[in-house]
mmCIF file of C-alpha atoms in Angstrom:
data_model
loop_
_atom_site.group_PDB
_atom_site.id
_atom_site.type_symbol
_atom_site.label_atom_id
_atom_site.label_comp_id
_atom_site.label_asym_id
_atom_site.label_seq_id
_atom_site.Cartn_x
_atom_site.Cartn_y
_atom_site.Cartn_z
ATOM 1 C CA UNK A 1393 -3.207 14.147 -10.406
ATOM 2 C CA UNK A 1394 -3.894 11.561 -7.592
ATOM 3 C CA UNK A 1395 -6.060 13.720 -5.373
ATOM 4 C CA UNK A 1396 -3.467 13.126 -2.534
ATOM 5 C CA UNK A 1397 -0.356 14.991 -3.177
ATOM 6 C CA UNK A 1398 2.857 14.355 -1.061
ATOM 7 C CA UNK A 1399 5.713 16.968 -0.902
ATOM 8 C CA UNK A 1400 8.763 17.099 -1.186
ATOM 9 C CA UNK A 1401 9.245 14.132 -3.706
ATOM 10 C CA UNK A 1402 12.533 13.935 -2.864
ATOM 11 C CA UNK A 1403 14.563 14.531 0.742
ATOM 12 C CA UNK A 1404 18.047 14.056 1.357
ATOM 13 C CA UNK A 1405 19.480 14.711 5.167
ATOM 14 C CA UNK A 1406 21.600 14.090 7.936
ATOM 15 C CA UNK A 1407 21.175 12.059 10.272
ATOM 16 C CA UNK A 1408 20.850 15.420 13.153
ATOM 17 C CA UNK A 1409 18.586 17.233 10.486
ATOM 18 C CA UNK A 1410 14.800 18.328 11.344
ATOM 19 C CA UNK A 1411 12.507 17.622 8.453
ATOM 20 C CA UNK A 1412 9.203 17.164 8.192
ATOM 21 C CA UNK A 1413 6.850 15.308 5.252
ATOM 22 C CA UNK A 1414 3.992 17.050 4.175
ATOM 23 C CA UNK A 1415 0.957 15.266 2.704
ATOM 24 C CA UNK A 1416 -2.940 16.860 1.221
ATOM 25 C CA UNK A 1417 -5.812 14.974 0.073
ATOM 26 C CA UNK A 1418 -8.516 16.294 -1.907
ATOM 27 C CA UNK A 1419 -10.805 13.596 -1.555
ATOM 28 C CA UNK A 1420 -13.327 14.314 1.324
ATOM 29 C CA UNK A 1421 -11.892 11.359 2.974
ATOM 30 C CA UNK A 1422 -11.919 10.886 6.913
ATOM 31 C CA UNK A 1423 -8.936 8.562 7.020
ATOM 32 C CA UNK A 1424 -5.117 9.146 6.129
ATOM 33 C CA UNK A 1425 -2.076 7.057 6.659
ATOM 34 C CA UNK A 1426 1.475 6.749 6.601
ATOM 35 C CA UNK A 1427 3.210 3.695 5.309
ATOM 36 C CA UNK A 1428 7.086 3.100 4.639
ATOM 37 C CA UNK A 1429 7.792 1.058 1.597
ATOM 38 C CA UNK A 1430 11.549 -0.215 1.981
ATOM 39 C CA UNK A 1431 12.715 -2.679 -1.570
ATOM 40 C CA UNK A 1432 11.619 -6.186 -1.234
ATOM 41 C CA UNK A 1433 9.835 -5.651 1.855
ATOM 42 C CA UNK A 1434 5.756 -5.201 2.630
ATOM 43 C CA UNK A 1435 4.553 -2.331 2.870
ATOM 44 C CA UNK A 1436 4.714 -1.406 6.786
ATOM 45 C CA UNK A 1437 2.274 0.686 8.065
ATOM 46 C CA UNK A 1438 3.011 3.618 10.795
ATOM 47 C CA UNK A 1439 0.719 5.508 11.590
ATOM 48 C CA UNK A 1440 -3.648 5.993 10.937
ATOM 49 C CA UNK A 1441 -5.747 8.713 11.572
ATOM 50 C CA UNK A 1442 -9.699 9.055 11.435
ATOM 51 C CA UNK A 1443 -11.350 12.196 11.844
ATOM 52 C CA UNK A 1444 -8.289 13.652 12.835
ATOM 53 C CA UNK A 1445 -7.818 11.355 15.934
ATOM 54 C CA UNK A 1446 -4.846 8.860 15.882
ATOM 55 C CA UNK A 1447 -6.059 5.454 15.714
ATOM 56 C CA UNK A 1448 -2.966 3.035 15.176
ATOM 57 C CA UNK A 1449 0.969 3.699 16.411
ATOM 58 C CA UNK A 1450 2.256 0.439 14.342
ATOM 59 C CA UNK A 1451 5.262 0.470 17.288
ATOM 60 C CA UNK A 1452 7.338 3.668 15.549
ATOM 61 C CA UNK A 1453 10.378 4.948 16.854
ATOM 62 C CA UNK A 1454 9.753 8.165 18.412
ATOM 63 C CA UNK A 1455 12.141 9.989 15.747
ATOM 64 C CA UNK A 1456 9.028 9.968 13.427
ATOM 65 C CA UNK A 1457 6.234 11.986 14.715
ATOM 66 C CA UNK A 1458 3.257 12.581 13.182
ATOM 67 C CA UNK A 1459 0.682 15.535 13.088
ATOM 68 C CA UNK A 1460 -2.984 15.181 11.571
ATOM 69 C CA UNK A 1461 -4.044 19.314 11.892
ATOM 70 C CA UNK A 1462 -7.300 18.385 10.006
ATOM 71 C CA UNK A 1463 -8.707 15.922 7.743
ATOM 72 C CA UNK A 1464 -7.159 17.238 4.662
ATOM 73 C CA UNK A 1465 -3.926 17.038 5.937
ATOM 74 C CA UNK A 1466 -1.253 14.781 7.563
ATOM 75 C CA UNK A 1467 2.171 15.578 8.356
ATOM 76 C CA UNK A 1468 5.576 13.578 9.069
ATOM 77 C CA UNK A 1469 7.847 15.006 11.531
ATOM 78 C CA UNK A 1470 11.570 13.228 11.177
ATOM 79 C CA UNK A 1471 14.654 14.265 13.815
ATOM 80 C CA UNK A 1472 18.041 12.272 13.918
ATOM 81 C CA UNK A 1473 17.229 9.566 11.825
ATOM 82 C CA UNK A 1474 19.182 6.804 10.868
ATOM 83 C CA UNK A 1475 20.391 5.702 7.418
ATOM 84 C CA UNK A 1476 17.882 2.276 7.674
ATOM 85 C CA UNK A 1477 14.977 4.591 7.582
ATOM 86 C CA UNK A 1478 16.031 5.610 3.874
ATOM 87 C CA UNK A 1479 12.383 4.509 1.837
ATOM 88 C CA UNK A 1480 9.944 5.539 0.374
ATOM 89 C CA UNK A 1481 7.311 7.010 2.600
ATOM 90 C CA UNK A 1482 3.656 6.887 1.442
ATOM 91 C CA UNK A 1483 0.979 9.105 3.032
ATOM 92 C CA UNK A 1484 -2.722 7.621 1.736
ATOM 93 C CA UNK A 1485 -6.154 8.145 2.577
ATOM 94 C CA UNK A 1486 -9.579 6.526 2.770
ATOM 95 C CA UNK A 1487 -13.339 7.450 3.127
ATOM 96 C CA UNK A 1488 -15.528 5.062 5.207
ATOM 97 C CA UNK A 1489 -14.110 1.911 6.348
ATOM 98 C CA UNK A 1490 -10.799 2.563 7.751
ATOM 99 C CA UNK A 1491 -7.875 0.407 6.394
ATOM 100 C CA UNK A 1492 -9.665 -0.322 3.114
ATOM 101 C CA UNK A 1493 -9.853 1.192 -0.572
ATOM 102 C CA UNK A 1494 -6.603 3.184 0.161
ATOM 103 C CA UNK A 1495 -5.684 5.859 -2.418
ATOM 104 C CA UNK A 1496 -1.813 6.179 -2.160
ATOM 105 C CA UNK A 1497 0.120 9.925 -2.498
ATOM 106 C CA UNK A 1498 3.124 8.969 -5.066
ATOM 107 C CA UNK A 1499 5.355 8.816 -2.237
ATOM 108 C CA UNK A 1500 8.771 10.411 -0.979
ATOM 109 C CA UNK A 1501 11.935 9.287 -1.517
ATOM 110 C CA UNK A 1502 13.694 9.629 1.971
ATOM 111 C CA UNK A 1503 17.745 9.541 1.487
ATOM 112 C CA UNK A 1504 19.403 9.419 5.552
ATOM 113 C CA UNK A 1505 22.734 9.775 5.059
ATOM 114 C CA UNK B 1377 -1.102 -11.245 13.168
ATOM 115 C CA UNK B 1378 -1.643 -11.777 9.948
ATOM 116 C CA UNK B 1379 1.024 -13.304 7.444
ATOM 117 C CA UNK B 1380 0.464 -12.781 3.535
ATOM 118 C CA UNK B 1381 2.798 -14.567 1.084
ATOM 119 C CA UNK B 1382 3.032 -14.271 -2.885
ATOM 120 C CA UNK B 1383 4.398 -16.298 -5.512
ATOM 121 C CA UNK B 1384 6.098 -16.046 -7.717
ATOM 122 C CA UNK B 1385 8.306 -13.163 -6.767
ATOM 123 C CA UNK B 1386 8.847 -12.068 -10.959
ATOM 124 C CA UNK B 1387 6.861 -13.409 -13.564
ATOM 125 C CA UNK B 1388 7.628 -12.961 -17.061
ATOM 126 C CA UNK B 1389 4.405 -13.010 -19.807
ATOM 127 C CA UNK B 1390 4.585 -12.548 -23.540
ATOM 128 C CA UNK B 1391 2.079 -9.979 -24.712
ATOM 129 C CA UNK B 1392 -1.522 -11.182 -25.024
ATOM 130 C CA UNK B 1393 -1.078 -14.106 -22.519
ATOM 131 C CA UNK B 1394 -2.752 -14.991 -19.458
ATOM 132 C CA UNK B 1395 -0.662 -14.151 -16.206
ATOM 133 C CA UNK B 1396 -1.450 -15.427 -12.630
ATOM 134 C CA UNK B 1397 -0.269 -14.095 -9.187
ATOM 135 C CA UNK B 1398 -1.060 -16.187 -5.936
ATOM 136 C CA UNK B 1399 -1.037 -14.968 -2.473
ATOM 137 C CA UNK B 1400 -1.415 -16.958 0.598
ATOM 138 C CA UNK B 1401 -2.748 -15.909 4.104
ATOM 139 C CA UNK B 1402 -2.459 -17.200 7.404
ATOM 140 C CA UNK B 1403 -5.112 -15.517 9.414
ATOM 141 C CA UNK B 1404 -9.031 -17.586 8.868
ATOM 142 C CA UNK B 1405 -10.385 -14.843 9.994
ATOM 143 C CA UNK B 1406 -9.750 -12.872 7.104
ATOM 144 C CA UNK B 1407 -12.378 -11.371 5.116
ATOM 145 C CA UNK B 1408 -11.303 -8.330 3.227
ATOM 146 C CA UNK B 1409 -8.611 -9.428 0.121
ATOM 147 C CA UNK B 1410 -7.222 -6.193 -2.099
ATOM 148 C CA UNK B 1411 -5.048 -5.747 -4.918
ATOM 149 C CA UNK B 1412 -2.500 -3.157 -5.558
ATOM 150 C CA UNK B 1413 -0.556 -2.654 -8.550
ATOM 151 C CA UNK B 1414 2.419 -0.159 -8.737
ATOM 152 C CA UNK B 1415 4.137 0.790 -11.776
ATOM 153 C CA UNK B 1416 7.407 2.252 -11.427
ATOM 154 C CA UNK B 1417 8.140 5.176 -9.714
ATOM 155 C CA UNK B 1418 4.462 5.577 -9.471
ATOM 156 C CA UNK B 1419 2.439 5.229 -6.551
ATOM 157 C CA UNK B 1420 -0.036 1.865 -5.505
ATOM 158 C CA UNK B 1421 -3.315 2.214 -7.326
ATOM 159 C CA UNK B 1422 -6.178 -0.171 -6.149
ATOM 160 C CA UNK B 1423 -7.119 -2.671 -9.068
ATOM 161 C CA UNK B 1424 -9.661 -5.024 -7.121
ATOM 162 C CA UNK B 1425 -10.606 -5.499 -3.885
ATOM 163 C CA UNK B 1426 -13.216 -8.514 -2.602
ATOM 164 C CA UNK B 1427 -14.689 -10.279 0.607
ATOM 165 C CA UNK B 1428 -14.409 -13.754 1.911
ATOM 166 C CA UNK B 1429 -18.459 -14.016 1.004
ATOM 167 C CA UNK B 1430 -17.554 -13.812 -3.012
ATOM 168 C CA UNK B 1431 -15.701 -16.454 -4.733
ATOM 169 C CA UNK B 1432 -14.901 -14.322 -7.476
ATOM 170 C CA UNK B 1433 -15.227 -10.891 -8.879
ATOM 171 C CA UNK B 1434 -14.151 -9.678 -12.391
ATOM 172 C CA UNK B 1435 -13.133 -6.393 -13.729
ATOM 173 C CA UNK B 1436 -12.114 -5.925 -17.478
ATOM 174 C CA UNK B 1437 -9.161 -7.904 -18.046
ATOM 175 C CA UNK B 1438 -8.912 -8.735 -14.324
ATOM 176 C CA UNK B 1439 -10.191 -10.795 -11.760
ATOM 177 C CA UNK B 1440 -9.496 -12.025 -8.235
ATOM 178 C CA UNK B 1441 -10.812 -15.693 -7.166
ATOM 179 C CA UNK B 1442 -10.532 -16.784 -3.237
ATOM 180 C CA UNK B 1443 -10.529 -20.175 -2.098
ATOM 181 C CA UNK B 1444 -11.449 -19.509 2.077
ATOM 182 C CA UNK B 1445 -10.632 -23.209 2.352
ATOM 183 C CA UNK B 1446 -6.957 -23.385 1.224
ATOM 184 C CA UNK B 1447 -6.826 -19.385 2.466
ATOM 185 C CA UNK B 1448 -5.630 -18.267 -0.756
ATOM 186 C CA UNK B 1449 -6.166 -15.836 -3.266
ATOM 187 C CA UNK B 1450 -5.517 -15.063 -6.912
ATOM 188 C CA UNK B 1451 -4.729 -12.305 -9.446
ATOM 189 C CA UNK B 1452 -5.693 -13.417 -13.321
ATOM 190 C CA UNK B 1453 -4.743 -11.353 -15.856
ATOM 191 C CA UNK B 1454 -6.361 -11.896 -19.151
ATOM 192 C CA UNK B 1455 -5.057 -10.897 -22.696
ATOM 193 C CA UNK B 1456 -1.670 -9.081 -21.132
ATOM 194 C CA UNK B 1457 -0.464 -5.494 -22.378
ATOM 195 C CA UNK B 1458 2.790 -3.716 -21.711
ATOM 196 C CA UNK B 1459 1.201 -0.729 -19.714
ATOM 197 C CA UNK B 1460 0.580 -3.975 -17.207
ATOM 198 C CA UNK B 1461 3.825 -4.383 -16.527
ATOM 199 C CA UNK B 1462 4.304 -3.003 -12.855
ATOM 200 C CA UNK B 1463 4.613 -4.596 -9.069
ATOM 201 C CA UNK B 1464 1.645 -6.189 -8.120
ATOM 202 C CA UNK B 1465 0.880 -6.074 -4.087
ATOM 203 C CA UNK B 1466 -1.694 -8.389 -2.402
ATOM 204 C CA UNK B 1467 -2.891 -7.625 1.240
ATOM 205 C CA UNK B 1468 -5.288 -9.251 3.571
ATOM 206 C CA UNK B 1469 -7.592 -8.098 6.692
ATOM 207 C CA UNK B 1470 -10.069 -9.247 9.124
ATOM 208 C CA UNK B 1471 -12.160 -5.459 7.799
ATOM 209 C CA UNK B 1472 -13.043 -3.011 9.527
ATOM 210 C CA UNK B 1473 -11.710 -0.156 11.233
ATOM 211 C CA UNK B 1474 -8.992 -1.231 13.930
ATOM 212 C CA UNK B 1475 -7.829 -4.239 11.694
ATOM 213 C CA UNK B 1476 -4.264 -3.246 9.859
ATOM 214 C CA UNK B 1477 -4.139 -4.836 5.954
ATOM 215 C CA UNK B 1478 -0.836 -6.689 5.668
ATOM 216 C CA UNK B 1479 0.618 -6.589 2.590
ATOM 217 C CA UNK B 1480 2.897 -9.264 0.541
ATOM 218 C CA UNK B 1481 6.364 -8.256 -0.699
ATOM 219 C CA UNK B 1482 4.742 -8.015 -3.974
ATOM 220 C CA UNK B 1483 5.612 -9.449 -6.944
ATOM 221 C CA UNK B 1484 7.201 -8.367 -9.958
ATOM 222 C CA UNK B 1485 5.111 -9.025 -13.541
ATOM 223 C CA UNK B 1486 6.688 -8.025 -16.894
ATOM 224 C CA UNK B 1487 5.267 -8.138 -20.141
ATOM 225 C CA UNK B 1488 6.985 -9.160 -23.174
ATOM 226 C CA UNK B 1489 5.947 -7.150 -26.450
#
């Protein structure tokens, strides 16, 4: 396995559902990110945090919310979304320079119906 | 910010060929230049990664070459396999902690057995 496990692998909801992503590393990293990956578009980062302190808001909308409880794990917080945030999110961390030599989770697969 | 292009968006290679991938930036000021390859419905892996003072750097059957002039960069693949066969995802950043990597679309290499 990676060493950064995402969970659930697979989320369907409504659009006035509360869910929330979960993501663990096992790496000793300090870093940990969330990135959406939508098809045939780069992958857009959201949200970075080192040593547990959020360092980048890539201009979100606030129905995503993120929570870094420690620096093994990074959550995803998601109320009323809308169906053009259906992706593939991708939690990742890093150890050392932020924003390089990212080791991706293998993602979930975010259905808004 | 920063604005990374590749080309071509799908490239087709019969087995044991040489495949290239080409990404453009927009930023000078870029200095950190990684690779990502996906394979599908896997997550991003890091292949190679290198800095605006190398030219070149080789792994294996891979290697990345940067021309800081034309502010390009390029993904060879040498003696091509099937198990290479996945989404390939350049990105480009000035390094460092507060400076984002932006990614290409990515582009789309498959290998004819």
């Amino acid at each position: 396995e990676t060493g950064v496990t995402q969970t659930p692998r697979h989320l369907v909801m409504g659009m006035t559902n509360k869910k929330s992503l979960k993501c663990e590393q096992h790496l000793g990293h300090n870093a940990m990110y969330w990135y959406k990956q939508s098809a045939k578009k780069p992958l857009e980062l959201m949200f970075v945090y080192s040593l547990e302190e959020r360092v980048e808001n890539n201009s979100v909308p606030s129905r995503f919310s993120p929570e870094c409880p420690n620096s093994s794990h990074l959550f995803l917080h998601l109320h009323t979304l809308q169906p053009e945030d259906s992706a593939l999110y991708l939690c990742a961390s890093s150890q050392g320079t932020v924003n390089e030599k990212l080791f991706f989770g293998s993602g979930t697969q975010l259905s808004v119906l | 910010g920063e604005n990374v292009e590749q080309h071509p968006s799908t490239l087709s290679v019969q087995e044991g060929d040489s495949a290239v991938i080409k990404c453009t930036y927009s930023d000078s000021a870029s200095n950190y230049f990684p690779w990502y390859k996906q394979e599908l419905g896997k997550r991003p892996q890091l292949i190679i990664d290198i800095r605006s003072n190398v030219g070149e750097k080789k792994d294996q059957r891979i290697a990345v070459t940067l021309n800081k002039t034309a502010k390009h960069f390029s993904l060879h693949i040498t003696e091509t396999q099937p198990e290479d066969s996945a989404v390939y995802f350049c990105a480009a950043s000035r390094g460092g902690g507060n400076n984002r990597l932006a990614f290409g679309k990515g582009n789309q290499v498959v290998v004819i057995p």
